[in-house]
Short mmCIF file of C-alpha atoms in Angstrom, two decimals:
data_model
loop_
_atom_site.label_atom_id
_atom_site.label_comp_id
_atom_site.label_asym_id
_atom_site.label_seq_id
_atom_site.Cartn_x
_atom_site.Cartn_y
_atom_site.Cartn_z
CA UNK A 1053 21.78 32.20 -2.90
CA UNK A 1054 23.72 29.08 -3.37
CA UNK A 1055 26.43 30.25 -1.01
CA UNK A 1056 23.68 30.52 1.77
CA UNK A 1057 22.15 27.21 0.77
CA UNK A 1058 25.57 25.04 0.85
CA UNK A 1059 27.90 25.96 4.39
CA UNK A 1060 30.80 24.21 5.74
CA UNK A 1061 28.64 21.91 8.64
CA UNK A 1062 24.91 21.76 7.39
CA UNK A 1063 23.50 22.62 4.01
CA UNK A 1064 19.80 22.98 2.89
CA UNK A 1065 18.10 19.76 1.03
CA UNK A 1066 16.73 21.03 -2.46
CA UNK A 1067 16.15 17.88 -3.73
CA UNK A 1068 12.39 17.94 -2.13
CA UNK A 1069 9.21 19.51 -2.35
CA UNK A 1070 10.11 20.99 1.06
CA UNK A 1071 13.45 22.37 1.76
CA UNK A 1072 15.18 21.51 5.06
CA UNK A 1073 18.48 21.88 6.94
CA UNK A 1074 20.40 18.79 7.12
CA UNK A 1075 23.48 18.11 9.10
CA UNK A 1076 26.89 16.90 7.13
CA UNK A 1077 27.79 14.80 10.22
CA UNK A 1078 24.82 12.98 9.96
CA UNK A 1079 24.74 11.93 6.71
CA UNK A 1080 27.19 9.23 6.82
CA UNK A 1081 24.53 7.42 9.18
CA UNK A 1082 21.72 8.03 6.57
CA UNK A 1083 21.04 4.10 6.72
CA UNK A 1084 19.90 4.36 10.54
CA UNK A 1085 19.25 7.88 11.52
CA UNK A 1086 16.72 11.04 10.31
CA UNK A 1087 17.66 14.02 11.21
CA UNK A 1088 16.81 17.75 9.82
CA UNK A 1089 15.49 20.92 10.87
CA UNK A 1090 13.11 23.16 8.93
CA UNK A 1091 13.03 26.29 6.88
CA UNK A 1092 9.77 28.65 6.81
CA UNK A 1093 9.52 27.30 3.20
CA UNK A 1094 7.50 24.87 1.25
CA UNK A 1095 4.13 24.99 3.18
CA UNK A 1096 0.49 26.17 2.74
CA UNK A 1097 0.06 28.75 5.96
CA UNK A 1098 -0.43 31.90 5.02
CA UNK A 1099 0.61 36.03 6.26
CA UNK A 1100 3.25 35.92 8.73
CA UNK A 1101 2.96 32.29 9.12
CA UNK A 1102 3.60 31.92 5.45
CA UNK A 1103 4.58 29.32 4.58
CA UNK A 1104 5.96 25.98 6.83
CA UNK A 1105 4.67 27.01 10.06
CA UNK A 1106 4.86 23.69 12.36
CA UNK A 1107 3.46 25.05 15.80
CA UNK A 1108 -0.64 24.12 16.89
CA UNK A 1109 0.04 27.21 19.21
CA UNK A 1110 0.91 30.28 16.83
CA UNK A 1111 -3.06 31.45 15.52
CA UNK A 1112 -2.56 29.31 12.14
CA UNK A 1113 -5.45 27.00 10.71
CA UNK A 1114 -5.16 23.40 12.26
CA UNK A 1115 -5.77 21.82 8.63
CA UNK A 1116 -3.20 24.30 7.28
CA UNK A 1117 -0.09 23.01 10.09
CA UNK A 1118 -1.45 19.29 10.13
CA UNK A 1119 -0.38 19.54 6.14
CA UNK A 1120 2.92 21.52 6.63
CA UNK A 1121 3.52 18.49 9.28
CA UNK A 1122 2.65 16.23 6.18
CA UNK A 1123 4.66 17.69 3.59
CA UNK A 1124 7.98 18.02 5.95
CA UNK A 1125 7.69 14.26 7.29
CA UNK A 1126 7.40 13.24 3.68
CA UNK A 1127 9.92 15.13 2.66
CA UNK A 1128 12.57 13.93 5.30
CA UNK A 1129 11.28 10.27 5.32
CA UNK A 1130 9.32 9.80 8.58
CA UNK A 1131 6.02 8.88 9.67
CA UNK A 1132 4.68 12.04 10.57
CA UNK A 1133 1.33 10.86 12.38
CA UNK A 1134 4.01 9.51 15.22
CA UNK A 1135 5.45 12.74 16.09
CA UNK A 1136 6.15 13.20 19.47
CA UNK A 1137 6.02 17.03 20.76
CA UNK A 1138 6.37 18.67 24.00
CA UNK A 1139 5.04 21.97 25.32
CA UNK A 1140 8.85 24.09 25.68
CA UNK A 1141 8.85 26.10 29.14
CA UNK A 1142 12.68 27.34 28.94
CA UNK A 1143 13.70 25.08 31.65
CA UNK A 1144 15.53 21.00 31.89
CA UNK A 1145 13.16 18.92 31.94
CA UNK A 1146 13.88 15.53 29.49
CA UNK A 1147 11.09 13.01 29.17
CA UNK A 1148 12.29 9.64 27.58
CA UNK A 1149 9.41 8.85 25.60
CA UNK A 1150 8.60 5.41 24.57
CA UNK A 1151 5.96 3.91 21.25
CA UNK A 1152 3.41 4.84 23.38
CA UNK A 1153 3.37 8.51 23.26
CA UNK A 1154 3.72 8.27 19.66
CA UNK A 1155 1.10 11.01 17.99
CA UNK A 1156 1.31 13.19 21.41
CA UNK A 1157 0.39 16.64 20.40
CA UNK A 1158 -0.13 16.41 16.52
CA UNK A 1159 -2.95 13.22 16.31
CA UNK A 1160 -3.26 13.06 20.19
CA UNK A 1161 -3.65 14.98 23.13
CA UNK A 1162 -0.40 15.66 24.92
CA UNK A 1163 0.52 15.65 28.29
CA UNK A 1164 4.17 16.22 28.18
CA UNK A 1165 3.89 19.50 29.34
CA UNK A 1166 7.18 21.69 30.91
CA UNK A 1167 9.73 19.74 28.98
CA UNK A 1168 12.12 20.95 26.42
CA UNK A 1169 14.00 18.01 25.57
CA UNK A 1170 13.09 14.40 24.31
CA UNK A 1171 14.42 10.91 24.56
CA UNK A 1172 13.74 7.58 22.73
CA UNK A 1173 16.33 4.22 21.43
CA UNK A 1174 12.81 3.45 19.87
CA UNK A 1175 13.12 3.05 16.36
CA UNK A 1176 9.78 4.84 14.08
CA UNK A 1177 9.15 7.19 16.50
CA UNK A 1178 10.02 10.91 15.58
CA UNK A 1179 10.54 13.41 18.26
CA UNK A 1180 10.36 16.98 17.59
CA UNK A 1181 11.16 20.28 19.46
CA UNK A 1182 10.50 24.02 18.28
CA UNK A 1183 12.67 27.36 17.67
CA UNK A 1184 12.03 31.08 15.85
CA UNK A 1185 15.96 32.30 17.24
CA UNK A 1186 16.74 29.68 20.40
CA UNK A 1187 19.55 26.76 19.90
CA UNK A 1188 18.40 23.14 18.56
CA UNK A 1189 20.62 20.64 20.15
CA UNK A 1190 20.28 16.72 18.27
CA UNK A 1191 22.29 14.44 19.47
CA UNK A 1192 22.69 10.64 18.77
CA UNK A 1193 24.79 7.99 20.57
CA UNK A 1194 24.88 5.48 16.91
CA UNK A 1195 26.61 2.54 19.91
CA UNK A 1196 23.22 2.44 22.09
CA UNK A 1197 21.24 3.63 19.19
CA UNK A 1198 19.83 6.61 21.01
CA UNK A 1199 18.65 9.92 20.33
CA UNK A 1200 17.99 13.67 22.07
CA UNK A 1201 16.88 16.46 21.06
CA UNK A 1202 16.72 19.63 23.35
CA UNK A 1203 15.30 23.37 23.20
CA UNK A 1204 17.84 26.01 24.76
CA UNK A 1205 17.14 29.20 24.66
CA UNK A 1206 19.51 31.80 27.05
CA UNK A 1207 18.18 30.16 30.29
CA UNK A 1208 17.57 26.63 29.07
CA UNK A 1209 21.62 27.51 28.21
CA UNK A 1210 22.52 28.88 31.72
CA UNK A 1211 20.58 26.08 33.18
CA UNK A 1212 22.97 23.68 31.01
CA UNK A 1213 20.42 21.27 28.93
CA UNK A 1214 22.98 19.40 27.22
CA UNK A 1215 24.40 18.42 30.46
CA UNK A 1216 21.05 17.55 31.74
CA UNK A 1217 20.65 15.23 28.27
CA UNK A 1218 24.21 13.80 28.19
CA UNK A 1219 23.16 12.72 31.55
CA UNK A 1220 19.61 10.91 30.86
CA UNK A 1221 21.89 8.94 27.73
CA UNK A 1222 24.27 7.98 30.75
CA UNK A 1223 21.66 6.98 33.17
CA UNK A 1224 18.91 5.68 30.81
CA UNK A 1225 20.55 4.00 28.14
CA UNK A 1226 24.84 3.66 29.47
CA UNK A 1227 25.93 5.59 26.93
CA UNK A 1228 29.43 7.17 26.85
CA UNK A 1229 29.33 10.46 26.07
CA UNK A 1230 32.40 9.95 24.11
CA UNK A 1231 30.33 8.69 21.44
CA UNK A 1232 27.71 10.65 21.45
CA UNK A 1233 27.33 12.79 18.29
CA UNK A 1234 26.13 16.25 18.42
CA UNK A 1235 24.89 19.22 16.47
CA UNK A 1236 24.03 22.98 17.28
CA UNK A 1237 21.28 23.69 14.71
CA UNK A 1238 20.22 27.10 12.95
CA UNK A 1239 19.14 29.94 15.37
CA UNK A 1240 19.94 33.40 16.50
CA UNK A 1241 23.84 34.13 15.94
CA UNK A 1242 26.19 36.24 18.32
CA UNK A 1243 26.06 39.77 15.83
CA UNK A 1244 22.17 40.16 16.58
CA UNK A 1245 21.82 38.84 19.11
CA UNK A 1246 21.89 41.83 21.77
CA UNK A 1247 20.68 41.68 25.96
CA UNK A 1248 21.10 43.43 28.65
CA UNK A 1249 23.14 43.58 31.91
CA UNK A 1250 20.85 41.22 33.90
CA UNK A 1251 20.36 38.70 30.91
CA UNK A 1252 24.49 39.04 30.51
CA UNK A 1253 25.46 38.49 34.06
CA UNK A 1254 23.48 35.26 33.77
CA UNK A 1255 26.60 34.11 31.37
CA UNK A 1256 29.30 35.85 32.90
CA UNK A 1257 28.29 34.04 36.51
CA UNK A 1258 28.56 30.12 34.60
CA UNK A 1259 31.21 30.11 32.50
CA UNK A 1260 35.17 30.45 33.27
CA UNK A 1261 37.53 33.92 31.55
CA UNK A 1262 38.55 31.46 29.12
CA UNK A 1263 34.79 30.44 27.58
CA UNK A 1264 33.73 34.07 28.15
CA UNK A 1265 35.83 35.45 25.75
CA UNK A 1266 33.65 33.50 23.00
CA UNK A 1267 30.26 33.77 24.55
CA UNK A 1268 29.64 37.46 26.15
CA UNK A 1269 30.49 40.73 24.10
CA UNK A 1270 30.38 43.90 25.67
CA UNK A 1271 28.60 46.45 23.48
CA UNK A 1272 27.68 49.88 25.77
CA UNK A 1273 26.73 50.88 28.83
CA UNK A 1274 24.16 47.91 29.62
CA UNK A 1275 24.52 46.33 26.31
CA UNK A 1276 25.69 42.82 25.47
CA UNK A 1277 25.79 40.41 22.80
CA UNK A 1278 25.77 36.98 23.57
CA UNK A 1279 27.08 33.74 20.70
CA UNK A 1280 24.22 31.33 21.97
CA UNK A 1281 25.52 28.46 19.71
CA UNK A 1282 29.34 28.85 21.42
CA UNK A 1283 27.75 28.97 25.26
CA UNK A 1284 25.90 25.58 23.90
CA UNK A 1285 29.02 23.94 22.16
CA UNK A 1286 31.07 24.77 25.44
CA UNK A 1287 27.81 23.08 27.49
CA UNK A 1288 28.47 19.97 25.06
CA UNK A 1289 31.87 19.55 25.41
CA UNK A 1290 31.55 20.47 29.10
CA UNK A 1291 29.64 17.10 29.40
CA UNK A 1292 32.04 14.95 27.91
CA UNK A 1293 31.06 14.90 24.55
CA UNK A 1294 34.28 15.21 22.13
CA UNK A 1295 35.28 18.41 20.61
CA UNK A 1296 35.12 16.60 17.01
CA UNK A 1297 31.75 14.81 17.40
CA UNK A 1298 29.97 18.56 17.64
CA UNK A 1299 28.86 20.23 14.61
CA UNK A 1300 27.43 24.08 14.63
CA UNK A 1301 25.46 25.08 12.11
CA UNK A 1302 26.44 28.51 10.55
CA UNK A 1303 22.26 29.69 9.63
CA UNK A 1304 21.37 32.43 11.88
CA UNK A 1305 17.44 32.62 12.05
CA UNK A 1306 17.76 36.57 12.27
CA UNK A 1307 19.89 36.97 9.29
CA UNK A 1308 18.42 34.48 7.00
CA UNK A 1309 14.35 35.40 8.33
CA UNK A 1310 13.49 34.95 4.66
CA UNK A 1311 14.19 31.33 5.14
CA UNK A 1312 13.74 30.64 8.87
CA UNK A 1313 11.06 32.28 11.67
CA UNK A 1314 13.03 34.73 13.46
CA UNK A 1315 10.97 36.08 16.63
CA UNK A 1316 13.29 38.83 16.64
CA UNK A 1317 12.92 39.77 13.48
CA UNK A 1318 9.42 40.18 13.18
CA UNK A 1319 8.48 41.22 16.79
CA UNK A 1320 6.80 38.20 17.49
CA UNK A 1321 4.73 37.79 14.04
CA UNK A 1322 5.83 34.38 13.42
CA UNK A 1323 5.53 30.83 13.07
CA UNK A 1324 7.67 28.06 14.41
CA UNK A 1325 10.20 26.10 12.82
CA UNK A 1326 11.30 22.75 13.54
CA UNK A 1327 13.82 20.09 14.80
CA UNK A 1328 13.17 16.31 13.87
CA UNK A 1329 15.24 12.96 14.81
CA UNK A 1330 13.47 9.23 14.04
CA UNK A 1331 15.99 6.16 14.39
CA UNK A 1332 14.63 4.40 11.35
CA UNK A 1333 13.85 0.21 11.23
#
């Protein structure tokens, strides 16, 4: 167990009541930055929702999630009645948000509908995206004192998120993407994760002969398997951030389902885990 708790990039926190993936590359800027991702662990939903479920959206008790939110802010440090959240769509769509859409979607209605990635240099106010197998993507620019976080999935990967966020720290904020850090969080590895011909040929039509060779596997006949994390690593690099400012995470949701929601694992019976950033002051 120990060996799955402590890899080379990110490691899981013990030290709380609620366990959560943390990022090594983050941790030196512990002073200005939060940053984790949760585990299905530590929380009060119950059945296949058991235990940290932090979606609304999934058939769980509202009292039940609005707790799990509780317990996981405390846990990483951040005022959890500030959350931001978005309503994921698999697409590009960024919205810089700003103080005032703080509590969107957990203490307030939301109306950032269609967007899977979020924006904000303002300091207290946590953004948060959701995952059961698709890619995390955090980044943070510690110059401009800006952060991102983004939900890509296979087509939110085709369709190139990162670029589309690397861009909104460029035009929003001036940042240079050369100091942007970023990290590919836990989700659904290359080994099971299989598609077909249609979902493949997505891939094969983006990326070069070079990048393929690490992203698309041929399997059989129609069969693929696709290394989601390596398509969005290429995607970050692609956009000018630097090869040694990305960090991968080595979890796979599928293969460690008894500590993260895997909607392939479980056919759909899940709940939804979580990605957090809050610049702290």
């Amino acid at each position: 167990m120990l060996e799955i708790l402590n890899q080379k990039n990110t490691y899981i926190d013990m030290s709380k009541d609620v366990p959560y993936v943390r990022f090594k590359t983050f941790d030196k800027y512990e002073e200005s930055l939060i940053a984790g991702f949760s585990t299905r662990l530590g929380g009060v939903s119950k059945g296949h929702l058991s235990s940290l479920n932090l979606s609304f959206n999934r058939g769980d008790d509202r009292d039940a999630v609005l707790e799990n939110h509780k317990r996981f802010a405390a846990a990483l440090g951040y005022p959890y009645e500030k959350t931001v959240f978005s309503t994921q769509v698999h697409k590009t769509t960024i919205r810089q948000v700003t103080m005032e859409d703080a509590g969107k979607g957990i203490v307030k209605e939301n109306d950032i509908i269609d967007t899977d990635g979020l924006i904000t240099n303002v300091k207290g106010l946590p953004i948060m995206t959701f995952y059961a197998d698709c890619i995390p993507l955090f980044f943070y620019d510690p110059v401009k004192e800006v952060i991102g976080m983004a939900h890509s999935g296979w087509r939110g990967t085709v369709l190139d998120i990162a670029h589309h966020m690397v861009e909104r720290f460029k035009t929003i904020y001036g940042s240079d993407p050369a100091d942007i850090i970023a990290a590919v969080g836990p989700g659904i590895c290359k080994e099971d994760y299989e598609v077909d011909i249609i979902c493949a040929d997505h891939f094969i039509r983006k990326y070069n002969d070079e990048e393929l060779k690490r992203i698309v596997f041929y399997k059989n006949e129609d069969k693929f398997h696709l290394d989601l994390k390596e398509a969005c690593r290429t995607n970050l690099i692609n956009s000018g951030i630097r090869q040694e400012n990305i960090t991968v995470s080595e979890y796979c949701t599928y293969h460690n389902s008894e500590l993260f929601f895997s909607h392939r694992a479980t056919n759909g019976m899940r709940g939804n885990l979580a990605g957090v950033m809050c610049l702290k002051g």
